[in-house]
Tab-separated table of C-alpha atoms in Angstrom:
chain	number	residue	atom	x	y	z
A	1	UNK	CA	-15.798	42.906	18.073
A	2	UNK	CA	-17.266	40.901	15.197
A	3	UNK	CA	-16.385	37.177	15.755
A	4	UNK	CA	-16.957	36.481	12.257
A	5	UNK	CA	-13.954	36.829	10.931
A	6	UNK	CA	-11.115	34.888	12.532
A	7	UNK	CA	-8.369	36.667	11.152
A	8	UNK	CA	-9.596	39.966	12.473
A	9	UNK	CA	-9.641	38.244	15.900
A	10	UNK	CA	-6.046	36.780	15.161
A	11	UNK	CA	-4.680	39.922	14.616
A	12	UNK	CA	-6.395	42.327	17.565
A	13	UNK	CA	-5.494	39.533	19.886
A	14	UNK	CA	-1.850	40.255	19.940
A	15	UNK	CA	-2.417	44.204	19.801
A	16	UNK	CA	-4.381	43.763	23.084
A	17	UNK	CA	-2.116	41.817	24.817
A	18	UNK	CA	0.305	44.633	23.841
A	19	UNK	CA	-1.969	47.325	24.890
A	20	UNK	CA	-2.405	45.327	28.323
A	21	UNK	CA	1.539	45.188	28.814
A	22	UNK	CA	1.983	49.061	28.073
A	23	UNK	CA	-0.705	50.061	30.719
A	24	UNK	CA	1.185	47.632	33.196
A	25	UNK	CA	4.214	49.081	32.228
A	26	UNK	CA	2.844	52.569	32.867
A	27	UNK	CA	1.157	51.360	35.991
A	28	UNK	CA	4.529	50.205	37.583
A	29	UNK	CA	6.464	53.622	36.768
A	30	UNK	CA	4.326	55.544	37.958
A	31	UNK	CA	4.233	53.259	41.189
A	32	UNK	CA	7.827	53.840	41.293
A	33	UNK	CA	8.058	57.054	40.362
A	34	UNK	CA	5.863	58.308	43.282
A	35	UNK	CA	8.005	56.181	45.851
A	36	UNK	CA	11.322	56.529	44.383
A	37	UNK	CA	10.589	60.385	43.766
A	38	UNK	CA	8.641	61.771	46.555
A	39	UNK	CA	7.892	59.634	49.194
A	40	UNK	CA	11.204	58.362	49.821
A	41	UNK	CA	12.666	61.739	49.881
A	42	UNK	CA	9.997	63.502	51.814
A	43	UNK	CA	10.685	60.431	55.047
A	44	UNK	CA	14.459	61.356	54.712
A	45	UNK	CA	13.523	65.096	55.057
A	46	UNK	CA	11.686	64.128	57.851
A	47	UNK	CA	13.970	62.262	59.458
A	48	UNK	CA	16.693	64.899	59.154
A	49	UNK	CA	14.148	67.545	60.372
A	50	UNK	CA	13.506	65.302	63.717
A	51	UNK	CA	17.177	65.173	64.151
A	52	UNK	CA	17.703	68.797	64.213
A	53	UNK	CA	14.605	69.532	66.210
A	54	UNK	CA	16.334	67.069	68.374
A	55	UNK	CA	19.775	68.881	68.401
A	56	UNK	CA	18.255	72.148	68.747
A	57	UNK	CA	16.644	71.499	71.896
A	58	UNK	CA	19.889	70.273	73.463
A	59	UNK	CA	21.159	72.931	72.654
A	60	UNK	CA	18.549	75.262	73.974
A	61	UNK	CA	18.706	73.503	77.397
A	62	UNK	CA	22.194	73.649	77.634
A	63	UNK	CA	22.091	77.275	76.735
A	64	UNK	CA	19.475	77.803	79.691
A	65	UNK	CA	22.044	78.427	82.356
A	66	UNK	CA	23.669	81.073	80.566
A	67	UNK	CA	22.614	84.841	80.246
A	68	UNK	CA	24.870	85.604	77.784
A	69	UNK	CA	23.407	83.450	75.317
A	70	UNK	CA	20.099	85.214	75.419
A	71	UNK	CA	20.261	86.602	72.082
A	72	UNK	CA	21.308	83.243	70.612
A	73	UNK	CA	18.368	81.426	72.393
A	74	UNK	CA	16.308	84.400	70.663
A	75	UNK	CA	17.730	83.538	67.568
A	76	UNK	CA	17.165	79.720	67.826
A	77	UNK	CA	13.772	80.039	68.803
A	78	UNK	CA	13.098	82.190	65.468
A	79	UNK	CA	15.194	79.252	63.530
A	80	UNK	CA	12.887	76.681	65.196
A	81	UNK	CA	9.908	78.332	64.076
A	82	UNK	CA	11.141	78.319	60.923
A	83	UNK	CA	11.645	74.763	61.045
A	84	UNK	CA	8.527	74.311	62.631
A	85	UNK	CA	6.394	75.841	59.676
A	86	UNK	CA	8.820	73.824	57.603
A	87	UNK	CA	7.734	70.948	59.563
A	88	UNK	CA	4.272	71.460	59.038
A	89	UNK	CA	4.274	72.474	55.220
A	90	UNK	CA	6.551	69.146	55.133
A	91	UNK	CA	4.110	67.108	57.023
A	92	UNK	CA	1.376	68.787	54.684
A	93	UNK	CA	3.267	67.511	51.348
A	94	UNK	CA	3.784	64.257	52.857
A	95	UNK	CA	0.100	64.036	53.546
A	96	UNK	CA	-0.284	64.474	49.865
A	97	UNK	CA	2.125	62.226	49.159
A	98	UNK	CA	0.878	59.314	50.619
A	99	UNK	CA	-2.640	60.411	49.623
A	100	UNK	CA	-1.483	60.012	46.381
A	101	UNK	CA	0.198	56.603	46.756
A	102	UNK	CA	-3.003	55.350	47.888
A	103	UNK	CA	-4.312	56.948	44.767
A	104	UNK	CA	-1.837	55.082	42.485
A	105	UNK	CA	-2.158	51.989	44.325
A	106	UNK	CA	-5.822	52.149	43.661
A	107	UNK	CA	-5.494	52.922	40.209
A	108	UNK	CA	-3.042	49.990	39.724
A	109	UNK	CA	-5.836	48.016	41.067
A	110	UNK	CA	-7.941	49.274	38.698
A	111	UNK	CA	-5.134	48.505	36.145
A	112	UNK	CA	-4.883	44.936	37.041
A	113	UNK	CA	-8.864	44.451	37.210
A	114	UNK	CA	-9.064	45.761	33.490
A	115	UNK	CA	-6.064	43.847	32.510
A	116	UNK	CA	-7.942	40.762	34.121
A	117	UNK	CA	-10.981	41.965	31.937
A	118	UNK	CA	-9.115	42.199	29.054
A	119	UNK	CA	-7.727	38.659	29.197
A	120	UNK	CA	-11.362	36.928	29.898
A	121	UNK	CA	-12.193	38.549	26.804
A	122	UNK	CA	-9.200	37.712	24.728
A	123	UNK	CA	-10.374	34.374	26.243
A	124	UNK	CA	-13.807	34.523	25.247
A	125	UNK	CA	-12.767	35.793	21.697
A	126	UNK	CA	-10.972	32.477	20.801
A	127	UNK	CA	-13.992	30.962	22.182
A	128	UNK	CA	-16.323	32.603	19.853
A	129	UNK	CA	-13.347	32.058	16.778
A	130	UNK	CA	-13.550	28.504	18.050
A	131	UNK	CA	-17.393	28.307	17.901
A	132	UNK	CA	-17.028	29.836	14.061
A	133	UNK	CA	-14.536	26.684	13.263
A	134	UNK	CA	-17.246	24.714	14.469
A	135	UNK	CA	-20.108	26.434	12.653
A	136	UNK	CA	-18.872	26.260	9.664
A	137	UNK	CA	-18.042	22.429	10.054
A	138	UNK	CA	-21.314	21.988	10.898
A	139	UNK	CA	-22.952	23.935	7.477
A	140	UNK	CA	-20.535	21.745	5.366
A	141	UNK	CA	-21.562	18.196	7.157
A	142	UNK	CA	-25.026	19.287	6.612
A	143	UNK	CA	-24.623	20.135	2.654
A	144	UNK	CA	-22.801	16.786	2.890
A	145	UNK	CA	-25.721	14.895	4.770
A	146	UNK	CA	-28.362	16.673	1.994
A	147	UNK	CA	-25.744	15.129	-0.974
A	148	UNK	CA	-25.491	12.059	1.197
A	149	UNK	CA	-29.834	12.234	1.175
A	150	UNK	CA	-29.803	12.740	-2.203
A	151	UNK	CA	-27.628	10.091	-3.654
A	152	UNK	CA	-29.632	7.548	-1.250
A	153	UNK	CA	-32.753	8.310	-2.888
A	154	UNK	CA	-30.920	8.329	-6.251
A	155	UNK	CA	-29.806	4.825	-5.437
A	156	UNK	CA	-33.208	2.986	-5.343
A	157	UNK	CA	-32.851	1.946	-9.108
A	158	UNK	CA	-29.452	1.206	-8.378
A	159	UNK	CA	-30.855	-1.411	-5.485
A	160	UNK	CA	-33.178	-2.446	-7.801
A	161	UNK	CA	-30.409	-3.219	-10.734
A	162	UNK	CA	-28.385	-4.856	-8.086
A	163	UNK	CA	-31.056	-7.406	-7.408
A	164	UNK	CA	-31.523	-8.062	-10.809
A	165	UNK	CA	-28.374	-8.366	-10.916
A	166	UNK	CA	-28.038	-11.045	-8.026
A	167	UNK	CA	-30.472	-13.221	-9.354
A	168	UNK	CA	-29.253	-13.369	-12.684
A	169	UNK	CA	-25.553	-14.249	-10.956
A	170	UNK	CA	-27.727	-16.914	-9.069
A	171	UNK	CA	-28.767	-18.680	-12.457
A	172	UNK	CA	-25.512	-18.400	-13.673
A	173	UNK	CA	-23.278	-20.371	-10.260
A	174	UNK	CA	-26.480	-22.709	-10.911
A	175	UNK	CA	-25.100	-23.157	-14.875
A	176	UNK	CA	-21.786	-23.463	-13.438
A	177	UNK	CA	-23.134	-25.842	-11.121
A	178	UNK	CA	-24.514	-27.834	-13.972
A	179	UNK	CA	-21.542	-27.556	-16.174
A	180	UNK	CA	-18.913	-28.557	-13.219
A	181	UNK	CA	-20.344	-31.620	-13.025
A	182	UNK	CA	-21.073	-32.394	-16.577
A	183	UNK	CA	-16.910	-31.507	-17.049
A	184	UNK	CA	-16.554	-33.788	-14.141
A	185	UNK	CA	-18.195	-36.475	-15.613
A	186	UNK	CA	-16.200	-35.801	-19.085
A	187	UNK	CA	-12.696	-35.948	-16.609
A	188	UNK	CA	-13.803	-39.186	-15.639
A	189	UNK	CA	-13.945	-40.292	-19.059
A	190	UNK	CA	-11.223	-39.508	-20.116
A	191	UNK	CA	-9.315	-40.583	-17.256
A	192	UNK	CA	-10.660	-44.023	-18.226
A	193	UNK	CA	-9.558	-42.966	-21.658
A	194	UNK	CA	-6.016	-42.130	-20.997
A	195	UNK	CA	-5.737	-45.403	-18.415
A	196	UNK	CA	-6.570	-47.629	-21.558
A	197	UNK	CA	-4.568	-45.499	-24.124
A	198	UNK	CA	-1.319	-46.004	-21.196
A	199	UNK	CA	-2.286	-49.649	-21.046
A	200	UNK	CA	-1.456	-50.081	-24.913
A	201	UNK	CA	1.879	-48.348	-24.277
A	202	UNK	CA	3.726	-51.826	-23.214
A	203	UNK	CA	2.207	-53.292	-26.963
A	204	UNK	CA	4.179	-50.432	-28.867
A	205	UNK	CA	7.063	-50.822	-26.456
A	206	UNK	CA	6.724	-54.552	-27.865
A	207	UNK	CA	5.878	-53.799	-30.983
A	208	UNK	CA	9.144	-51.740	-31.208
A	209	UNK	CA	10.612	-54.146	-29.855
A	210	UNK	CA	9.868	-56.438	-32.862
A	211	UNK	CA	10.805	-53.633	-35.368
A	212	UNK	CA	14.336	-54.041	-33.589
A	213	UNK	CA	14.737	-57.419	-34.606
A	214	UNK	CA	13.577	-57.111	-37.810
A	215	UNK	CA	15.843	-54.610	-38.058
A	216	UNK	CA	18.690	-56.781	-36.968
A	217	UNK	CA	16.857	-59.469	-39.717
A	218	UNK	CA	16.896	-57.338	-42.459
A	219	UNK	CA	20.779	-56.470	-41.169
A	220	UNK	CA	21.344	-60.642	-42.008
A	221	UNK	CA	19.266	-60.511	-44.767
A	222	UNK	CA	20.741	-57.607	-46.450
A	223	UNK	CA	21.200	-59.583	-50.376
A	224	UNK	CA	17.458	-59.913	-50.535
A	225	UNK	CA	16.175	-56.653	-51.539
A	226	UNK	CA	12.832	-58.099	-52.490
A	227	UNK	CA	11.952	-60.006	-48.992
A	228	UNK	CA	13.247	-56.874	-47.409
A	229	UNK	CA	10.859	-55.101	-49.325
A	230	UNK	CA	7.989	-57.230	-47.759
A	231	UNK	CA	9.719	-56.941	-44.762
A	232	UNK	CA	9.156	-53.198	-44.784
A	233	UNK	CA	5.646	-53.838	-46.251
A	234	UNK	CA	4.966	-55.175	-42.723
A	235	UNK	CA	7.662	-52.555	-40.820
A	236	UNK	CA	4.774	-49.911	-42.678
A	237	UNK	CA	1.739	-51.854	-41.107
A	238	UNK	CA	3.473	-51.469	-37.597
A	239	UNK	CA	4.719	-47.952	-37.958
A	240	UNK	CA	0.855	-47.088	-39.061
A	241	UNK	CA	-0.475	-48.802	-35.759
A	242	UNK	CA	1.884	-47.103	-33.738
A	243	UNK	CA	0.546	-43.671	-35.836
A	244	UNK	CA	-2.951	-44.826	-34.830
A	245	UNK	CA	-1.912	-44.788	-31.307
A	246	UNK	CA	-0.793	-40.924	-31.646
A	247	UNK	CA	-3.464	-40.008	-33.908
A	248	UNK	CA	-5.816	-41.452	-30.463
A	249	UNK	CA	-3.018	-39.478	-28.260
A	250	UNK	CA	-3.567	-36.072	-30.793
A	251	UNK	CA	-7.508	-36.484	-30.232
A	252	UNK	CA	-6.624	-36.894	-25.935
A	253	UNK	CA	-4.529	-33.580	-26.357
A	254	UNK	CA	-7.518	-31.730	-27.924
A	255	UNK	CA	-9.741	-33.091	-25.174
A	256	UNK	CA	-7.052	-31.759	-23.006
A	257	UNK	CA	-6.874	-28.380	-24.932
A	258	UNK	CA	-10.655	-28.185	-24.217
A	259	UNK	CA	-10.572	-29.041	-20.454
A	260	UNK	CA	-7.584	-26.580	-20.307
A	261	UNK	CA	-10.255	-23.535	-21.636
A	262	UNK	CA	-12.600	-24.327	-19.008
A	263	UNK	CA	-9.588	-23.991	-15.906
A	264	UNK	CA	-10.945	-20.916	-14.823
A	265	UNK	CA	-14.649	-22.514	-14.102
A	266	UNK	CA	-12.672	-25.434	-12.215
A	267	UNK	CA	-10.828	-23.668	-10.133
A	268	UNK	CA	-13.732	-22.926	-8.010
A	269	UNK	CA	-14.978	-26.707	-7.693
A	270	UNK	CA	-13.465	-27.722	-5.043
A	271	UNK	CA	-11.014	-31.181	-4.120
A	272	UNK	CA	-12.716	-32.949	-7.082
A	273	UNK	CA	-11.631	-30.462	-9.845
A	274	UNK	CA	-7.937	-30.508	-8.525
A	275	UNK	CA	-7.441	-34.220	-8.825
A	276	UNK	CA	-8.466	-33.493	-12.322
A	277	UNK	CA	-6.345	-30.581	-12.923
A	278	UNK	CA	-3.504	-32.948	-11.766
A	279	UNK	CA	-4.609	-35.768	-14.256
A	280	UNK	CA	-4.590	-33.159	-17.268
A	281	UNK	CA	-0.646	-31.898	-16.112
A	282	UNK	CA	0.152	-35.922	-16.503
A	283	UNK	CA	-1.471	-35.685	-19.966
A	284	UNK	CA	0.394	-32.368	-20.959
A	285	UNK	CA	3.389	-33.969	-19.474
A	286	UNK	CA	3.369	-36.733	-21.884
A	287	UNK	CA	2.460	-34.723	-25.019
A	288	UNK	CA	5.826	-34.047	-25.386
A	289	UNK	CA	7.470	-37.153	-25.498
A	290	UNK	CA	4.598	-38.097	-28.062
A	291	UNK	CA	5.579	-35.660	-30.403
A	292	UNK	CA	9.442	-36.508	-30.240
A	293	UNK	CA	7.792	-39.742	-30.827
A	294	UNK	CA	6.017	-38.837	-34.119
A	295	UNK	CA	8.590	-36.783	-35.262
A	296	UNK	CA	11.237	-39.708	-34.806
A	297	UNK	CA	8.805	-41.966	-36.987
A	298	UNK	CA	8.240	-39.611	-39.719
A	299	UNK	CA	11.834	-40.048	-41.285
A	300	UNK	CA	10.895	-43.912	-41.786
A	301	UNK	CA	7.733	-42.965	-42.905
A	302	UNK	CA	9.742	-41.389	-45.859
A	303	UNK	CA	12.046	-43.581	-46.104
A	304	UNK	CA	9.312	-46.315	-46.430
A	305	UNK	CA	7.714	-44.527	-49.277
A	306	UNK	CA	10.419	-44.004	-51.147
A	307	UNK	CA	11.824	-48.046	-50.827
A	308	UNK	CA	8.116	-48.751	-51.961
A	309	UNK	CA	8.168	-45.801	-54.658
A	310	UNK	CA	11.790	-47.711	-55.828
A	311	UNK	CA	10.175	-51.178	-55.568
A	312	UNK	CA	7.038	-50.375	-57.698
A	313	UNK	CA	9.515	-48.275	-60.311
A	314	UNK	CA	11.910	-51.255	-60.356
A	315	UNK	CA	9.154	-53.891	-60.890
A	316	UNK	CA	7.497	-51.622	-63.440
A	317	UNK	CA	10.644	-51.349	-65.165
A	318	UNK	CA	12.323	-55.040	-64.803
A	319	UNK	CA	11.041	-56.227	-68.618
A	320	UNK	CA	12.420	-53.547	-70.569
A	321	UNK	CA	15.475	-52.521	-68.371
A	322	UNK	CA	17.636	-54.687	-66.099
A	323	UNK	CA	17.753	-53.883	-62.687
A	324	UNK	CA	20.640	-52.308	-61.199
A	325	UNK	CA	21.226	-54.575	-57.919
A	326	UNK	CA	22.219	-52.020	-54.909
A	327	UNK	CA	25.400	-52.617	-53.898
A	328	UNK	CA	25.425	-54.366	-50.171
A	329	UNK	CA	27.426	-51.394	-48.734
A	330	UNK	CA	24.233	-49.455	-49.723
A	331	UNK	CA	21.672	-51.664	-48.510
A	332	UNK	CA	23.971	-51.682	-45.076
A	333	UNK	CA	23.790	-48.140	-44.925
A	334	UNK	CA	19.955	-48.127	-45.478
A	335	UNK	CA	19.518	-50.737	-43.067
A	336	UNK	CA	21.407	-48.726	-40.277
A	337	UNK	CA	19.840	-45.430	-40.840
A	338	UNK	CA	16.127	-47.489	-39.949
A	339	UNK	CA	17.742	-49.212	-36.857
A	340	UNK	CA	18.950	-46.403	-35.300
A	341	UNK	CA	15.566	-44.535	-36.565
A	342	UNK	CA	13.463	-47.327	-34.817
A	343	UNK	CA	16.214	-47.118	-31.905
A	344	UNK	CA	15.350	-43.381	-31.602
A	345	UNK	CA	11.508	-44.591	-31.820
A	346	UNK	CA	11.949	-47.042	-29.005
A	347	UNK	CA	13.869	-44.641	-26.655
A	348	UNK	CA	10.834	-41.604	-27.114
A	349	UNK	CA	8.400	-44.177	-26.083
A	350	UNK	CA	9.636	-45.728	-23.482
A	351	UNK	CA	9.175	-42.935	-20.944
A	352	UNK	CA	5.367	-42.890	-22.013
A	353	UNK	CA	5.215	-46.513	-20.209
C-alpha cells in the first residue's frame, strides 16, 4: 500500500473495514448454518433413535414369555438391526458433523485473527498518512527556515542603515534638546513680556476712563466746535496710545503664532513645556477680546479723520466762504455716537485687566 498518497489511504480504509465486516458476516452464517442445520438435527435424531431403541427392548422383554410372538420378536430383531446400522451411519454423520464444527470454529478463529490483522494495519496506515502530514510540514518549515536564512543575511545592510540611522536620530533629540531649552528661555521672555504688557492694561482702563469724561465734556461743551476740535486732537493722541498697546499685543500674537508651530517639539519636554503651553492658551484667550477692541476703535479712528479732514477744509475755507455753524442737534448726535463708541472701547478692555 503506498502511504504516499493520503487520499488513496482515505478511501481503501473504509473498503477494508467493509471487506472485514462481510468475512464476519460470512463467518457467523456459516457458524449458524452448521448448528442450526446439521448438528441440531442430527442430536434430535439421536435422541429419538435412543428412545425407540429404548421402547423396542421393552417390548422385546415383554414379548419373551410368549411363544406366539416368535415371529414378531424375529421381526423386531431385523427392525433393530436396521436401526442399529442407522445408528451407526447416524453416529458416523454426527462424527462429521462435529468434526466440522470444530473446523468452522477454527476457521472463525482464523477469521477473527485476520480481522485483528486487518485493523492493526488500518491502524498503522493512518499512522504512516499521519507521518506524511508531518513530512511535509517539516519540508515547508525547512524552505521557510532557508527564506528565514536568507533574509537574515540579506539584512546586514539593513542593520547597518539602522545604526546610521540611530545615531543620526541621536543628534537630532540632542538639537531638540538644544532647541527646547532655547524655546524655553524665549517662553520666559515673553511671559515677562505679556506680565508687563497686562500691567499697562489698568492705564488704558484709565485712560478710557478719561476719554469718558471728555466725552461727557465735549457733551457740555457742545457750542464750541473749535475747542472740541482740540479736544479730539488729544482724544486722537489717546486712541493712538491705546493702538500702540495692540500694535505691542499684534507683535505678542505672532510670538504666540510662532511658539504655537513649534507645539509638536514641546509636547515631549516635560512639566516645564506645559506650564508654557498653558501661558500661550491665556495669550490666545485674550486675542480675542483685543481684536473686538481694535475693531471698536477703528470707527473713531474715522470719525476722527474726518472731524480733522472738516476742520482743516473749514479753516482753509473761512476767508472766502462763511462757515456754516453745525446745528447743536448735530454736534449732539456726533458727540453720542463717540461716547457710546468709547463706551464700547471701555467694555472690550476691561476683561483684558
Amino acid at each position: 500500500m503506498d502511504s504516499s498518497d493520503p487520499q488513496k489511504n482515505e478511501y481503501a480504509s473504509p473498503l477494508m473495514l467493509s471487506a472485514r465486516s462481510k468475512l464476519m458476516i460470512v463467518g457467523i452464517g456459516l457458524v449458524a448454518a452448521v448448528y442450526f442445520g446439521f448438528i441440531e438435527p442430527a442430536k434430535q435424531h439421536m435422541a429419538a433413535l435412543e428412545k425407540q431403541c429404548g421402547q423396542l427392548t421393552q417390548i422385546v422383554k415383554q414379548m419373551q414369555g410368549h411363544e406366539t410372538a416368535a415371529a414378531k420378536g424375529l421381526q423386531l430383531i431385523e427392525v433393530l438391526d436396521r436401526q442399529g446400522n442407522k445408528l451407526a451411519e447416524a453416529e458416523i454423520s454426527l462424527n462429521k458433523l462435529i468434526a466440522m464444527r470444530e473446523r468452522l470454529v477454527q476457521e472463525s478463529q482464523e477469521v477473527v485473527e485476520a480481522i485483528s490483522t486487518l485493523e492493526r494495519l488500518h491502524t498503522v496506515q493512518h499512522k504512516v498518512v499521519g507521518y506524511n502530514k508531518t513530512l511535509v510540514q517539516l519540508t515547508d518549515t525547512f524552505a521557510e527556515m532557508d527564506e528565514v536564512a536568507s533574509a537574515l543575511a540579506d539584512s546586514n545592510d539593513v542593520a547597518l542603515q539602522a545604526k546610521r540611522s540611530l545615531k543620526s536620530l541621536s543628534d537630532m533629540q540632542t538639537e531638540m534638546v538644544h532647541g527646547i531649552t532655547a524655546v524655553s528661555e524665549q517662553l520666559t521672555a515673553l511671559e515677562n513680556k505679556i506680565q508687563s504688557r497686562v500691567s499697562k492694561l489698568p492705564e488704558a482702563e484709565q485712560t478710557l476712563a478719561q476719554l469718558d469724561e471728555l466725552c461727557q465734556q465735549l457733551n457740555s461743551e457742545s457750542t464750541n466746535v473749535v475747542t472740541a476740535t482740540r479736544k479730539l486732537a488729544g482724544l486722537a493722541q489717546l486712541k493712538n496710545d491705546v493702538l500702540d498697546h495692540s500694535v505691542r499685543l499684534s507683535e505678542a500674537q505672532e510670538l504666540m503664532n510662532s511658539i504655537w508651530d513649534l507645539q509638536d517639539g514641546l509636547l515631549r519636554s516635560g512639566q516645564t513645556i506645559k506650564a508654557a503651553q498653558k501661558m500661550v492658551v491665556e495669550v490666545m484667550l485674550m486675542e480675542p477680546a483685543v481684536d473686538q477692541a481694535v475693531a471698536a476703535l477703528k470707527p473713531m479712528r474715522d470719525f476722527y479723520r474726518i472731524s480733522r479732514r472738516e476742520a482743516v477744509q473749514a479753516e482753509a475755507g473761512a476767508p472766502q466762504k462763511p462757515t456754516t455753524a453745525r446745528s447743536p442737534t448735530q454736534n449732539t448726535q456726533a458727540q453720542g455716537t463717540w461716547a457710546e463708541v468709547l463706551k464700547v472701547a471701555v467694555t472690550m478692555l476691561l476683561p483684558l485687566g
